[in-house]
Amino acid sequence: MSMLTLRTRYSTYNRVLFAARRPYTTHTELPRPLPTEESSHIQTFSAPSKPRPYYARPPQRHSELPQIQKRWPYILALAAFGVSGWAAFLLVAMNQERLSSSVVKQILQTVRENGDLKSALGDAIRFEPIWYLNGDPWISGSINLPQGNVDLSFRLKGHRGSGTVYFTSIRKMKGEPFTPLRFRVICDDGKVVNVLPQPS
């Protein structure tokens, strides 16, 4: 066997052994061809590359924003309605407290037994009802027994006419009885009836 045949077999064996050890393969056989002038041209850039958008952005439309409706007028109206309702509730509750007091009941009983009022207003003297209080009367004034001060006025009616009763009483010192200062009924026709006994 000639020396050229041995070298050919040896180089083929080495290529097969080297290809078995490589984890990858190439599409060209060794030795690779030398690069030509066209393939060895190097392209240079004057600035760094900029990232390109992944998708085309939609065109921007300059449209006017919708007008947001103001809410503070509704909140203010709701707050005013709530405060008004609470104030009306307090007034009605205080009127019911004065109406159920023993002072008002005693005043009405004294007025019903007065003869001059029976001739001026008629029989069946009672409170004059008010429609917005569901038939109850409106008692104006205040009743402050701890401080010794009672000042009231309310409407009365009989089968002949109507009038307004005024009652004022004070207590000078703690422990003393109340002293009436004013207790009269002014009828709608102008007649004034003093319920207090006149001094002799």
C-alpha positions as MATLAB code, in Angstrom:
seq = 'MSMLTLRTRYSTYNRVLFAARRPYTTHTELPRPLPTEESSHIQTFSAPSKPRPYYARPPQRHSELPQIQKRWPYILALAAFGVSGWAAFLLVAMNQERLSSSVVKQILQTVRENGDLKSALGDAIRFEPIWYLNGDPWISGSINLPQGNVDLSFRLKGHRGSGTVYFTSIRKMKGEPFTPLRFRVICDDGKVVNVLPQPS';
ca = [
       0.000    0.000    0.000;
       1.391    3.354   -1.014;
       2.047    6.302    1.306;
      -0.611    8.486   -0.405;
      -3.326    5.920    0.266;
      -2.408    5.799    3.973;
      -2.508    9.550    4.297;
      -5.909    9.696    2.596;
      -7.352    7.063    4.925;
      -5.856    8.742    7.972;
      -7.302   12.154    7.095;
     -10.719   10.595    6.412;
     -10.584    8.828    9.778;
      -9.706   12.057   11.563;
     -12.575   13.937    9.897;
     -15.082   11.260   10.876;
     -13.771   11.178   14.449;
     -13.839   14.996   14.735;
     -17.384   15.157   13.316;
     -18.534   12.571   15.881;
     -17.120   14.655   18.747;
     -18.597   17.988   17.580;
     -22.066   18.836   19.056;
     -22.974   20.791   15.920;
     -22.591   20.501   12.216;
     -21.688   22.979    9.543;
     -22.867   23.210    5.992;
     -19.412   23.669    4.650;
     -16.570   21.313    4.584;
     -13.214   22.128    5.970;
     -11.131   23.886    4.930;
     -13.488   26.848    4.405;
     -12.954   29.083    1.402;
     -11.290   32.422    1.890;
     -13.629   35.480    2.067;
     -13.955   37.537   -1.031;
     -13.887   41.334   -1.261;
     -17.712   41.568   -1.494;
     -18.328   39.393    1.581;
     -15.612   41.095    3.605;
     -17.265   44.545    3.330;
     -18.013   45.893    6.837;
     -20.987   48.186    7.282;
     -20.645   50.939    9.880;
     -23.307   53.074   11.598;
     -23.000   56.638   12.828;
     -25.569   56.339   15.675;
     -27.031   53.609   17.897;
     -30.041   51.786   16.641;
     -33.484   52.873   17.882;
     -36.120   50.356   18.986;
     -38.957   50.010   16.583;
     -42.599   49.861   17.737;
     -44.118   46.423   17.879;
     -47.392   47.619   16.347;
     -48.598   50.619   14.418;
     -50.059   53.212   16.763;
     -53.544   54.428   15.885;
     -53.775   58.021   14.714;
     -54.409   60.489   17.524;
     -57.703   62.299   17.370;
     -57.936   65.614   19.153;
     -61.472   65.389   20.463;
     -62.970   67.505   23.233;
     -63.359   65.895   26.652;
     -66.919   65.321   27.883;
     -68.281   67.865   30.306;
     -68.455   66.427   33.828;
     -71.662   67.359   35.584;
     -71.122   69.193   38.861;
     -72.358   67.320   41.897;
     -71.975   69.928   44.602;
     -75.409   71.570   43.955;
     -77.119   68.231   44.585;
     -75.032   67.617   47.708;
     -75.807   71.119   48.997;
     -79.531   70.694   48.334;
     -79.534   67.307   50.071;
     -77.710   68.758   53.086;
     -80.160   71.683   53.289;
     -83.106   69.287   53.074;
     -81.641   67.130   55.848;
     -81.019   70.106   58.156;
     -84.522   71.468   57.501;
     -86.092   68.096   58.241;
     -84.118   67.741   61.467;
     -85.093   71.273   62.584;
     -88.779   70.582   61.830;
     -88.603   67.360   63.822;
     -87.117   69.192   66.827;
     -89.815   71.886   66.685;
     -92.617   69.315   66.557;
     -91.070   67.322   69.413;
     -90.728   70.430   71.600;
     -94.332   71.437   70.827;
     -95.575   67.989   71.835;
     -93.601   68.264   75.064;
     -95.218   71.618   75.919;
     -98.658   70.311   74.928;
     -98.418   67.314   77.264;
     -97.146   69.351   80.232;
     -99.253   69.798   83.362;
     -99.032   73.595   83.063;
    -100.872   73.696   79.725;
    -103.501   71.237   80.956;
    -104.111   73.367   84.050;
    -104.405   76.546   81.951;
    -106.976   74.919   79.646;
    -108.981   73.649   82.618;
    -109.038   77.119   84.199;
    -110.135   78.727   80.921;
    -113.013   76.269   80.491;
    -114.358   77.082   83.951;
    -114.255   80.877   83.452;
    -117.747   82.381   82.981;
    -116.629   85.455   81.038;
    -114.882   83.273   78.460;
    -117.933   81.060   78.109;
    -120.011   84.105   77.223;
    -117.322   85.373   74.807;
    -116.242   82.153   73.089;
    -119.138   79.855   73.872;
    -119.232   76.368   75.270;
    -116.847   73.490   74.499;
    -113.711   75.633   74.675;
    -110.794   73.640   73.263;
    -107.485   73.981   71.436;
    -107.656   75.322   67.899;
    -106.166   72.585   65.690;
    -103.595   73.266   62.980;
    -103.574   71.220   59.805;
     -99.781   70.836   59.482;
     -99.594   69.418   63.020;
    -102.208   66.750   62.258;
    -104.894   68.469   64.339;
    -102.727   69.433   67.323;
    -102.388   73.059   68.459;
     -99.199   75.085   68.318;
     -97.963   76.106   71.774;
     -95.667   79.123   71.577;
     -93.263   80.098   74.348;
     -91.321   78.084   76.883;
     -91.798   76.137   80.095;
     -88.745   76.191   82.326;
     -89.779   75.013   85.779;
     -86.256   74.584   87.217;
     -85.471   78.233   86.500;
     -88.930   79.382   87.566;
     -90.161   80.824   84.279;
     -93.302   79.986   82.286;
     -94.380   82.055   79.292;
     -96.969   80.547   76.938;
     -99.513   81.486   74.307;
    -101.835   79.348   72.177;
    -105.114   79.500   70.304;
    -108.540   78.581   71.679;
    -111.914   78.172   70.032;
    -115.511   77.674   71.066;
    -118.819   77.417   69.245;
    -119.114   81.252   69.147;
    -115.593   82.426   68.347;
    -111.868   82.050   68.791;
    -109.102   83.799   70.672;
    -105.535   83.628   71.936;
    -104.597   82.956   75.536;
    -101.460   84.487   77.090;
    -100.022   83.150   80.319;
     -96.888   84.289   82.176;
     -95.753   83.104   85.595;
     -92.485   83.346   87.524;
     -90.944   82.048   90.725;
     -88.865   84.598   92.597;
     -86.880   82.164   94.737;
     -86.335   78.428   94.774;
     -88.895   76.680   96.917;
     -91.535   79.423   96.613;
     -94.751   78.979   94.601;
     -95.183   80.449   91.130;
     -96.757   83.871   90.862;
     -98.947   84.486   87.764;
     -98.192   87.825   86.131;
    -100.387   87.622   83.037;
    -103.344   85.419   82.273;
    -105.691   86.830   79.685;
    -107.529   85.856   76.517;
    -107.764   88.236   73.562;
    -110.713   87.284   71.373;
    -110.687   87.735   67.606;
    -113.396   90.400   67.883;
    -111.085   92.494   70.103;
    -112.593   91.659   73.489;
    -110.039   91.061   76.275;
    -110.899   88.710   79.153;
    -108.616   88.700   82.204;
    -108.675   85.297   83.818;
    -106.620   86.410   86.846;
    -108.708   87.650   89.741;
    -108.655   91.432   89.882;
    -107.184   92.947   93.047;
    -109.806   94.523   95.280;
];
